[in-house]
């Protein structure tokens, strides 16, 4: 199965790392739902992955509103467990009939 449109919901350490890795794959259009300072950083600099003395940068489409990103092939929820209920209430604009939703959460 090929995923061309992937959305990371949550741009913390876990979501940022997964997103930076996925953004390196050819043919992937990566978007991120983020808020506050994380959103501002994504809009200004994209995703940055620092590993040793190397930094990988990836441009992404970022928004606080899932409606701005459209239906995705894959949605990865990467928020802390207490935020899951709020995410579940807001995620529907990202989900189509063939969308796969998976979690990558700590605190579960």
GROMACS .gro file of N, CA and C in nm:
model
  324
    1UNK      N    1   0.085  -0.118   0.000
    1UNK     CA    2   0.000   0.000   0.000
    1UNK      C    3   0.089   0.124   0.000
    2UNK      N    4   0.052   0.223  -0.080
    2UNK     CA    5   0.128   0.347  -0.090
    2UNK      C    6   0.048   0.460  -0.028
    3UNK      N    7   0.116   0.539   0.052
    3UNK     CA    8   0.054   0.655   0.115
    3UNK      C    9   0.121   0.780   0.059
    4UNK      N   10   0.047   0.859  -0.016
    4UNK     CA   11   0.107   0.981  -0.069
    4UNK      C   12   0.073   1.103   0.016
    5UNK      N   13  -0.043   1.101   0.081
    5UNK     CA   14  -0.082   1.212   0.168
    5UNK      C   15  -0.084   1.162   0.312
    6UNK      N   16   0.011   1.213   0.390
    6UNK     CA   17   0.024   1.170   0.529
    6UNK      C   18   0.017   1.293   0.619
    7UNK      N   19  -0.062   1.281   0.725
    7UNK     CA   20  -0.075   1.390   0.822
    7UNK      C   21  -0.032   1.340   0.959
    8UNK      N   22   0.053   1.418   1.023
    8UNK     CA   23   0.092   1.394   1.162
    8UNK      C   24   0.008   1.489   1.247
    9UNK      N   25  -0.069   1.434   1.340
    9UNK     CA   26  -0.151   1.517   1.428
    9UNK      C   27  -0.077   1.529   1.560
   10UNK      N   28  -0.003   1.638   1.576
   10UNK     CA   29   0.079   1.661   1.695
   10UNK      C   30   0.225   1.668   1.656
   11UNK      N   31   0.288   1.781   1.683
   11UNK     CA   32   0.426   1.803   1.636
   11UNK      C   33   0.526   1.808   1.751
   12UNK      N   34   0.505   1.724   1.850
   12UNK     CA   35   0.603   1.717   1.959
   12UNK      C   36   0.720   1.628   1.919
   13UNK      N   37   0.787   1.572   2.017
   13UNK     CA   38   0.906   1.491   1.990
   13UNK      C   39   0.874   1.369   1.904
   14UNK      N   40   0.770   1.297   1.938
   14UNK     CA   41   0.735   1.176   1.863
   14UNK      C   42   0.684   1.211   1.724
   15UNK      N   43   0.586   1.299   1.716
   15UNK     CA   44   0.531   1.338   1.586
   15UNK      C   45   0.634   1.405   1.497
   16UNK      N   46   0.719   1.487   1.556
   16UNK     CA   47   0.823   1.554   1.479
   16UNK      C   48   0.923   1.457   1.421
   17UNK      N   49   0.964   1.358   1.501
   17UNK     CA   50   1.062   1.259   1.453
   17UNK      C   51   1.001   1.174   1.341
   18UNK      N   52   0.880   1.124   1.363
   18UNK     CA   53   0.815   1.042   1.260
   18UNK      C   54   0.794   1.125   1.133
   19UNK      N   55   0.747   1.247   1.150
   19UNK     CA   56   0.723   1.333   1.035
   19UNK      C   57   0.849   1.364   0.956
   20UNK      N   58   0.958   1.393   1.026
   20UNK     CA   59   1.084   1.424   0.958
   20UNK      C   60   1.133   1.304   0.878
   21UNK      N   61   1.116   1.185   0.932
   21UNK     CA   62   1.156   1.064   0.859
   21UNK      C   63   1.067   1.040   0.738
   22UNK      N   64   0.937   1.053   0.755
   22UNK     CA   65   0.844   1.030   0.644
   22UNK      C   66   0.861   1.134   0.533
   23UNK      N   67   0.893   1.257   0.571
   23UNK     CA   68   0.907   1.364   0.472
   23UNK      C   69   1.024   1.339   0.377
   24UNK      N   70   1.118   1.254   0.416
   24UNK     CA   71   1.233   1.223   0.331
   24UNK      C   72   1.199   1.124   0.221
   25UNK      N   73   1.085   1.060   0.232
   25UNK     CA   74   1.046   0.958   0.133
   25UNK      C   75   0.990   1.025   0.007
   26UNK      N   76   1.033   0.978  -0.110
   26UNK     CA   77   0.982   1.036  -0.234
   26UNK      C   78   0.831   1.015  -0.248
   27UNK      N   79   0.764   1.115  -0.299
   27UNK     CA   80   0.621   1.103  -0.326
   27UNK      C   81   0.530   1.125  -0.208
   28UNK      N   82   0.585   1.161  -0.092
   28UNK     CA   83   0.503   1.185   0.027
   28UNK      C   84   0.475   1.334   0.042
   29UNK      N   85   0.348   1.369   0.048
   29UNK     CA   86   0.306   1.505   0.079
   29UNK      C   87   0.268   1.505   0.227
   30UNK      N   88   0.355   1.562   0.309
   30UNK     CA   89   0.336   1.557   0.454
   30UNK      C   90   0.271   1.685   0.504
   31UNK      N   91   0.172   1.667   0.590
   31UNK     CA   92   0.111   1.781   0.658
   31UNK      C   93   0.112   1.753   0.807
   32UNK      N   94   0.101   1.861   0.885
   32UNK     CA   95   0.107   1.850   1.030
   32UNK      C   96   0.000   1.940   1.091
   33UNK      N   97  -0.074   1.884   1.187
   33UNK     CA   98  -0.165   1.965   1.268
   33UNK      C   99  -0.088   2.000   1.394
   34UNK      N  100  -0.071   2.129   1.417
   34UNK     CA  101   0.006   2.176   1.533
   34UNK      C  102  -0.058   2.305   1.582
   35UNK      N  103  -0.008   2.354   1.693
   35UNK     CA  104  -0.061   2.479   1.748
   35UNK      C  105   0.051   2.555   1.817
   36UNK      N  106   0.023   2.679   1.848
   36UNK     CA  107   0.115   2.762   1.924
   36UNK      C  108   0.252   2.776   1.861
   37UNK      N  109   0.352   2.766   1.947
   37UNK     CA  110   0.491   2.784   1.904
   37UNK      C  111   0.535   2.679   1.803
   38UNK      N  112   0.486   2.557   1.820
   38UNK     CA  113   0.521   2.450   1.724
   38UNK      C  114   0.472   2.485   1.584
   39UNK      N  115   0.352   2.538   1.574
   39UNK     CA  116   0.297   2.577   1.445
   39UNK      C  117   0.381   2.688   1.382
   40UNK      N  118   0.418   2.787   1.461
   40UNK     CA  119   0.501   2.896   1.408
   40UNK      C  120   0.635   2.846   1.357
   41UNK      N  121   0.697   2.755   1.430
   41UNK     CA  122   0.825   2.697   1.386
   41UNK      C  123   0.810   2.618   1.257
   42UNK      N  124   0.703   2.539   1.247
   42UNK     CA  125   0.680   2.461   1.125
   42UNK      C  126   0.656   2.552   1.005
   43UNK      N  127   0.582   2.658   1.025
   43UNK     CA  128   0.555   2.751   0.915
   43UNK      C  129   0.682   2.824   0.872
   44UNK      N  130   0.769   2.854   0.967
   44UNK     CA  131   0.891   2.928   0.936
   44UNK      C  132   1.004   2.840   0.883
   45UNK      N  133   1.023   2.724   0.946
   45UNK     CA  134   1.142   2.643   0.918
   45UNK      C  135   1.113   2.501   0.872
   46UNK      N  136   0.989   2.459   0.874
   46UNK     CA  137   0.957   2.320   0.844
   46UNK      C  138   0.998   2.229   0.959
   47UNK      N  139   0.999   2.101   0.934
   47UNK     CA  140   1.044   2.004   1.035
   47UNK      C  141   1.196   1.996   1.031
   48UNK      N  142   1.257   1.994   1.147
   48UNK     CA  143   1.402   1.980   1.156
   48UNK      C  144   1.434   1.862   1.245
   49UNK      N  145   1.518   1.773   1.194
   49UNK     CA  146   1.562   1.657   1.270
   49UNK      C  147   1.711   1.668   1.290
   50UNK      N  148   1.753   1.679   1.416
   50UNK     CA  149   1.895   1.689   1.450
   50UNK      C  150   1.943   1.552   1.497
   51UNK      N  151   2.046   1.502   1.432
   51UNK     CA  152   2.103   1.372   1.467
   51UNK      C  153   2.254   1.383   1.461
   52UNK      N  154   2.316   1.381   1.578
   52UNK     CA  155   2.461   1.401   1.582
   52UNK      C  156   2.494   1.540   1.531
   53UNK      N  157   2.581   1.547   1.432
   53UNK     CA  158   2.619   1.677   1.376
   53UNK      C  159   2.543   1.709   1.247
   54UNK      N  160   2.438   1.632   1.219
   54UNK     CA  161   2.360   1.653   1.097
   54UNK      C  162   2.220   1.704   1.129
   55UNK      N  163   2.169   1.787   1.040
   55UNK     CA  164   2.033   1.837   1.052
   55UNK      C  165   1.960   1.813   0.920
   56UNK      N  166   1.843   1.750   0.929
   56UNK     CA  167   1.759   1.729   0.811
   56UNK      C  168   1.641   1.825   0.821
   57UNK      N  169   1.614   1.894   0.712
   57UNK     CA  170   1.501   1.987   0.707
   57UNK      C  171   1.398   1.935   0.608
   58UNK      N  172   1.272   1.950   0.643
   58UNK     CA  173   1.164   1.907   0.555
   58UNK      C  174   1.053   2.011   0.558
   59UNK      N  175   1.016   2.060   0.441
   59UNK     CA  176   0.903   2.152   0.430
   59UNK      C  177   0.773   2.071   0.444
   60UNK      N  178   0.681   2.124   0.521
   60UNK     CA  179   0.552   2.058   0.540
   60UNK      C  180   0.441   2.163   0.533
   61UNK      N  181   0.322   2.116   0.505
   61UNK     CA  182   0.206   2.203   0.517
   61UNK      C  183   0.159   2.191   0.661
   62UNK      N  184   0.151   2.302   0.732
   62UNK     CA  185   0.114   2.300   0.873
   62UNK      C  186  -0.008   2.389   0.896
   63UNK      N  187  -0.094   2.343   0.985
   63UNK     CA  188  -0.213   2.420   1.018
   63UNK      C  189  -0.263   2.380   1.157
   64UNK      N  190  -0.331   2.472   1.220
   64UNK     CA  191  -0.397   2.441   1.346
   64UNK      C  192  -0.533   2.376   1.320
   65UNK      N  193  -0.583   2.393   1.198
   65UNK     CA  194  -0.717   2.345   1.163
   65UNK      C  195  -0.709   2.229   1.065
   66UNK      N  196  -0.756   2.111   1.105
   66UNK     CA  197  -0.755   1.996   1.014
   66UNK      C  198  -0.832   2.022   0.884
   67UNK      N  199  -0.932   2.109   0.887
   67UNK     CA  200  -1.009   2.138   0.765
   67UNK      C  201  -0.921   2.197   0.655
   68UNK      N  202  -0.811   2.261   0.692
   68UNK     CA  203  -0.722   2.323   0.593
   68UNK      C  204  -0.635   2.221   0.520
   69UNK      N  205  -0.630   2.097   0.569
   69UNK     CA  206  -0.537   1.998   0.514
   69UNK      C  207  -0.603   1.895   0.424
   70UNK      N  208  -0.733   1.878   0.435
   70UNK     CA  209  -0.804   1.785   0.348
   70UNK      C  210  -0.789   1.639   0.387
   71UNK      N  211  -0.854   1.554   0.311
   71UNK     CA  212  -0.853   1.409   0.337
   71UNK      C  213  -0.714   1.353   0.311
   72UNK      N  214  -0.671   1.264   0.399
   72UNK     CA  215  -0.537   1.205   0.394
   72UNK      C  216  -0.545   1.055   0.368
   73UNK      N  217  -0.434   0.998   0.321
   73UNK     CA  218  -0.425   0.852   0.308
   73UNK      C  219  -0.394   0.787   0.443
   74UNK      N  220  -0.311   0.856   0.522
   74UNK     CA  221  -0.268   0.806   0.653
   74UNK      C  222  -0.264   0.922   0.750
   75UNK      N  223  -0.323   0.904   0.868
   75UNK     CA  224  -0.316   1.002   0.975
   75UNK      C  225  -0.249   0.934   1.094
   76UNK      N  226  -0.143   0.996   1.145
   76UNK     CA  227  -0.073   0.944   1.262
   76UNK      C  228  -0.100   1.040   1.377
   77UNK      N  229  -0.166   0.990   1.480
   77UNK     CA  230  -0.196   1.071   1.598
   77UNK      C  231  -0.078   1.058   1.693
   78UNK      N  232  -0.014   1.172   1.719
   78UNK     CA  233   0.106   1.173   1.803
   78UNK      C  234   0.091   1.279   1.913
   79UNK      N  235  -0.008   1.259   1.997
   79UNK     CA  236  -0.033   1.349   2.109
   79UNK      C  237  -0.026   1.268   2.239
   80UNK      N  238  -0.020   1.338   2.349
   80UNK     CA  239  -0.024   1.268   2.479
   80UNK      C  240  -0.166   1.213   2.502
   81UNK      N  241  -0.174   1.106   2.575
   81UNK     CA  242  -0.300   1.034   2.596
   81UNK      C  243  -0.415   1.124   2.642
   82UNK      N  244  -0.394   1.219   2.734
   82UNK     CA  245  -0.507   1.302   2.778
   82UNK      C  246  -0.569   1.388   2.666
   83UNK      N  247  -0.497   1.409   2.557
   83UNK     CA  248  -0.547   1.491   2.446
   83UNK      C  249  -0.626   1.411   2.343
   84UNK      N  250  -0.629   1.279   2.356
   84UNK     CA  251  -0.690   1.195   2.254
   84UNK      C  252  -0.837   1.225   2.230
   85UNK      N  253  -0.914   1.251   2.333
   85UNK     CA  254  -1.056   1.280   2.316
   85UNK      C  255  -1.077   1.406   2.233
   86UNK      N  256  -1.000   1.510   2.261
   86UNK     CA  257  -1.010   1.633   2.182
   86UNK      C  258  -0.973   1.609   2.036
   87UNK      N  259  -0.869   1.530   2.013
   87UNK     CA  260  -0.827   1.499   1.876
   87UNK      C  261  -0.938   1.423   1.804
   88UNK      N  262  -0.999   1.327   1.873
   88UNK     CA  263  -1.106   1.247   1.812
   88UNK      C  264  -1.222   1.336   1.768
   89UNK      N  265  -1.248   1.443   1.839
   89UNK     CA  266  -1.357   1.534   1.804
   89UNK      C  267  -1.323   1.623   1.685
   90UNK      N  268  -1.193   1.640   1.655
   90UNK     CA  269  -1.151   1.735   1.552
   90UNK      C  270  -1.095   1.669   1.426
   91UNK      N  271  -1.071   1.541   1.427
   91UNK     CA  272  -0.996   1.475   1.321
   91UNK      C  273  -1.077   1.444   1.195
   92UNK      N  274  -1.209   1.448   1.204
   92UNK     CA  275  -1.293   1.401   1.093
   92UNK      C  276  -1.264   1.464   0.956
   93UNK      N  277  -1.221   1.592   0.944
   93UNK     CA  278  -1.192   1.645   0.810
   93UNK      C  279  -1.074   1.577   0.740
   94UNK      N  280  -0.992   1.506   0.815
   94UNK     CA  281  -0.875   1.439   0.758
   94UNK      C  282  -0.907   1.298   0.709
   95UNK      N  283  -1.024   1.248   0.745
   95UNK     CA  284  -1.054   1.106   0.723
   95UNK      C  285  -1.153   1.087   0.610
   96UNK      N  286  -1.112   1.004   0.514
   96UNK     CA  287  -1.199   0.963   0.404
   96UNK      C  288  -1.229   0.815   0.417
   97UNK      N  289  -1.297   0.756   0.321
   97UNK     CA  290  -1.337   0.616   0.331
   97UNK      C  291  -1.219   0.518   0.332
   98UNK      N  292  -1.104   0.558   0.280
   98UNK     CA  293  -0.988   0.468   0.275
   98UNK      C  294  -0.873   0.512   0.364
   99UNK      N  295  -0.896   0.613   0.447
   99UNK     CA  296  -0.790   0.664   0.534
   99UNK      C  297  -0.759   0.565   0.645
  100UNK      N  298  -0.631   0.545   0.669
  100UNK     CA  299  -0.587   0.465   0.784
  100UNK      C  300  -0.545   0.561   0.894
  101UNK      N  301  -0.591   0.535   1.015
  101UNK     CA  302  -0.555   0.616   1.132
  101UNK      C  303  -0.478   0.527   1.227
  102UNK      N  304  -0.361   0.574   1.268
  102UNK     CA  305  -0.282   0.499   1.366
  102UNK      C  306  -0.234   0.594   1.475
  103UNK      N  307  -0.200   0.538   1.589
  103UNK     CA  308  -0.150   0.620   1.699
  103UNK      C  309  -0.002   0.592   1.722
  104UNK      N  310   0.065   0.696   1.766
  104UNK     CA  311   0.205   0.687   1.809
  104UNK      C  312   0.213   0.777   1.933
  105UNK      N  313   0.156   0.726   2.041
  105UNK     CA  314   0.137   0.808   2.161
  105UNK      C  315   0.215   0.752   2.278
  106UNK      N  316   0.264   0.844   2.361
  106UNK     CA  317   0.319   0.799   2.488
  106UNK      C  318   0.213   0.819   2.596
  107UNK      N  319   0.230   0.755   2.707
  107UNK     CA  320   0.134   0.768   2.815
  107UNK      C  321   0.011   0.681   2.800
  108UNK      N  322   0.015   0.585   2.708
  108UNK     CA  323  -0.101   0.497   2.687
  108UNK      C  324  -0.084   0.372   2.771
   0.00000   0.00000   0.00000
